[in-house]
C-alpha cells in the first residue's frame, strides 16, 4: 500500500509563473489536507478537501491560491503568479475520516526565483 | 482558536542524554494530541499520540502523557541516539473531527556522538 505521494518533490518557478502541486492520497482515503511550511516555521493549515468538495479553506490566501480534489485523479494545489514569498515546503496529508490518523507525503519544495 | 506552544530550539544533546521537549496547548474542545517527527528532507511521520486525559503515548523509546490539568503533552526519552536528530512537532486535533491538525512551531533536536 503506497503512502501519500506528492510530486514533484522540488519545483522551481520564476516570479509570475504558475505552480501546480499534486497529491495522491493513500488508497481508501477520501480526506486530503494541504499544509505550508515556511523556513524555520511549523506547518500551517491551508485547506481541507473531500472528493469534489472543499470543506475548509480558512488557511488559504485569498488570492492566487486554489485547490481541488476531483472525483478521479490527485488533489491539486495551484498557485498563480507566484512571488518569492510563496517559496516553502508544501505538504499534503490524507486520512480515511473521523478519528483516523493522517498520513503525510514527503512534500513539494517550491522555490521562486 | 486552538493553538500549540512548543519549547523553542534548537536543542543539542550528547548521545544517551535525557530529552524533554515541552508542549502546551489551548483548545476549545477536548482534543487528541500528537507528536510528529520530521527527518531532514522528509515529510512528517507520526511518532505517538494520546486521545484522552492520562493516556500515555509511546513509540521508539519516546513517551508523552496527556495532562488535561496542565494542558500539556511533553515529549520525553530517557536516552537519545544520534539517529533521533530531527525536528519534532507537537500537534492537536479536535476529537470527533476529521479536520485539520494544529501544529506547534517545531523543535530541532541534534544529538552528538
XYZ file of C-alpha atoms in Angstrom:
226
model
C 0.000 0.000 0.000
C 1.768 3.104 -1.235
C 1.814 6.076 1.067
C 0.774 9.605 0.239
C 2.506 10.541 -2.996
C 3.396 14.109 -3.787
C 5.008 15.375 -6.952
C 7.140 16.982 -7.887
C 9.483 16.804 -4.903
C 11.191 20.007 -5.963
C 9.770 22.758 -8.136
C 11.456 25.939 -9.288
C 9.370 28.735 -10.761
C 10.130 32.255 -11.855
C 8.109 35.083 -10.394
C 4.780 35.383 -12.183
C 4.602 31.746 -13.292
C 2.105 29.177 -12.090
C 2.909 26.305 -9.757
C 0.866 23.096 -9.692
C 1.441 20.669 -6.851
C -0.048 17.188 -6.903
C -1.036 14.862 -4.113
C -2.299 11.306 -4.429
C -3.767 10.145 -1.108
C -3.328 6.712 0.324
C -5.616 4.074 -1.103
C -9.015 4.241 0.555
C -8.500 7.768 1.900
C -11.055 10.357 0.906
C -9.848 13.284 3.044
C -6.955 15.464 1.906
C -5.248 18.312 3.733
C -2.675 20.790 2.475
C -0.169 22.492 4.757
C 2.566 25.014 4.130
C 5.849 25.101 5.980
C 7.824 28.292 5.709
C 11.559 28.194 6.502
C 12.217 27.767 10.224
C 8.491 27.551 10.984
C 5.904 24.916 11.752
C 3.205 23.693 9.427
C 0.261 25.958 8.780
C -3.040 24.530 7.632
C -4.224 25.713 4.238
C -7.189 23.673 3.024
C -9.164 20.508 3.726
C -10.913 18.692 0.909
C -13.010 15.624 0.371
C -13.740 14.225 -3.054
C -15.083 17.089 -5.214
C -15.676 19.298 -2.161
C -13.731 21.946 -0.312
C -14.616 21.503 3.353
C -12.444 24.174 4.940
C -10.254 26.693 3.160
C -9.782 29.044 6.066
C -5.984 28.829 5.775
C -5.772 29.640 2.097
C -4.573 33.058 0.989
C -7.444 34.954 -0.547
C -5.796 35.437 -3.899
C -3.739 33.323 -6.307
C -4.195 30.035 -4.401
C -6.736 27.357 -5.233
C -7.170 23.668 -4.535
C -9.235 20.844 -5.913
C -9.755 17.145 -5.317
C -11.601 15.751 -8.322
C -13.559 12.546 -8.439
C -10.732 10.940 -10.386
C -7.089 11.779 -10.016
C -4.925 13.542 -7.479
C -5.590 16.630 -5.454
C -4.037 19.743 -6.965
C -2.818 22.850 -5.181
C -2.450 25.638 -7.677
C -0.568 28.877 -7.115
C -0.913 31.508 -9.797
C 1.554 34.328 -10.413
C 3.990 33.086 -7.808
C 6.026 35.506 -5.717
C 9.204 34.940 -3.711
C 7.184 34.717 -0.513
C 5.487 31.575 -1.836
C 8.788 29.691 -1.504
C 8.115 26.982 1.052
C 7.573 23.282 1.531
C 4.008 22.231 0.808
C 2.819 19.070 2.488
C -0.217 17.001 1.757
C -1.808 14.603 4.220
C -4.644 12.153 3.827
C -6.921 10.271 6.174
C -9.810 7.832 5.982
C -12.116 10.058 8.029
C -13.082 10.963 11.542
C -10.718 9.989 14.328
C -8.275 8.325 11.970
C -4.591 9.033 11.577
C -3.451 11.496 8.955
C -0.507 10.316 6.858
C 1.829 12.851 5.299
C 3.573 12.916 1.967
C 7.214 13.896 1.590
C 6.304 17.367 0.453
C 6.960 19.591 -2.528
C 9.650 22.188 -2.040
C 8.776 25.225 -4.104
C 11.447 27.783 -4.866
C 10.507 31.009 -6.588
C 13.400 32.781 -8.260
C -8.978 29.221 18.487
C -6.794 26.195 19.043
C -3.058 26.662 19.482
C 0.041 24.694 20.405
C 3.114 26.154 22.076
C 6.364 24.248 21.947
C 9.669 24.707 23.646
C 11.909 26.664 21.363
C 15.020 25.062 19.977
C 17.416 24.179 18.819
C 18.249 21.525 21.370
C 21.665 19.863 21.290
C 22.365 16.798 23.407
C 25.044 14.196 23.724
C 24.192 10.598 22.930
C 22.466 8.801 25.853
C 21.325 12.059 27.454
C 17.733 12.548 28.625
C 15.353 14.524 26.461
C 12.313 16.616 27.335
C 10.538 18.818 24.808
C 7.751 20.836 26.379
C 4.387 21.250 24.697
C 1.288 23.019 25.974
C -1.962 23.574 24.185
C -5.105 25.672 24.114
C -8.268 24.113 22.754
C -11.967 24.893 22.900
C -12.918 21.229 22.995
C -11.307 18.007 24.057
C -8.532 17.340 21.561
C -6.415 14.385 20.588
C -2.707 15.130 20.927
C 0.165 14.059 18.700
C 3.906 14.212 18.289
C 5.262 14.129 14.746
C 8.899 13.795 13.706
C 10.452 15.225 10.548
C 13.819 13.899 9.429
C 15.911 16.073 7.082
C 14.332 16.375 3.645
C 11.391 14.194 4.576
C 7.741 14.586 5.414
C 6.204 14.215 8.836
C 5.811 10.854 10.495
C 3.511 10.215 13.398
C 5.653 9.384 16.437
C 2.968 8.895 19.076
C -0.462 10.040 20.113
C -2.905 10.179 23.004
C -6.636 10.639 22.742
C -7.789 11.222 26.318
C -6.600 12.530 29.653
C -3.871 10.499 31.384
C -3.246 8.423 28.259
C 0.430 7.798 27.611
C 1.598 7.529 24.034
C 4.859 5.721 23.420
C 6.994 4.652 20.466
C 10.708 4.040 19.794
C 11.547 4.876 23.417
C 9.701 8.200 23.307
C 6.798 8.881 25.670
C 4.288 11.646 26.262
C 1.406 11.812 28.735
C -1.822 13.731 28.102
C -2.172 16.059 31.098
C -5.532 17.789 30.999
C -4.993 19.693 34.243
C -1.867 21.388 32.919
C -2.895 21.240 29.221
C 0.462 19.689 28.419
C 1.876 16.845 26.348
C 5.632 16.898 26.949
C 7.820 14.557 24.900
C 10.433 12.539 26.805
C 13.109 9.989 26.077
C 15.495 8.550 28.601
C 18.477 8.005 26.319
C 18.702 9.695 22.931
C 20.628 8.399 19.944
C 22.285 10.195 17.034
C 19.531 8.823 14.805
C 16.945 10.792 16.830
C 18.252 14.032 15.338
C 15.226 15.597 13.660
C 12.559 18.245 14.083
C 9.753 17.348 16.471
C 6.268 18.838 16.183
C 3.531 18.774 18.772
C 0.007 18.908 17.339
C -3.638 18.648 18.286
C -6.903 17.853 16.588
C -10.376 18.270 17.974
C -11.906 14.893 18.815
C -14.673 13.556 16.681
C -13.323 15.581 13.841
C -11.667 14.812 10.551
C -10.498 18.371 10.464
C -7.019 19.690 10.342
C -4.164 19.352 12.766
C -2.890 22.427 14.559
C 0.889 22.321 14.890
C 3.436 23.869 17.162
C 6.417 25.601 15.605
C 8.709 22.591 15.919
C 11.830 21.869 17.938
C 15.085 20.983 16.212
C 16.974 18.245 18.073
C 20.600 17.459 17.327
C 22.241 14.525 19.086
C 26.033 14.441 19.052
C 28.028 11.197 19.253
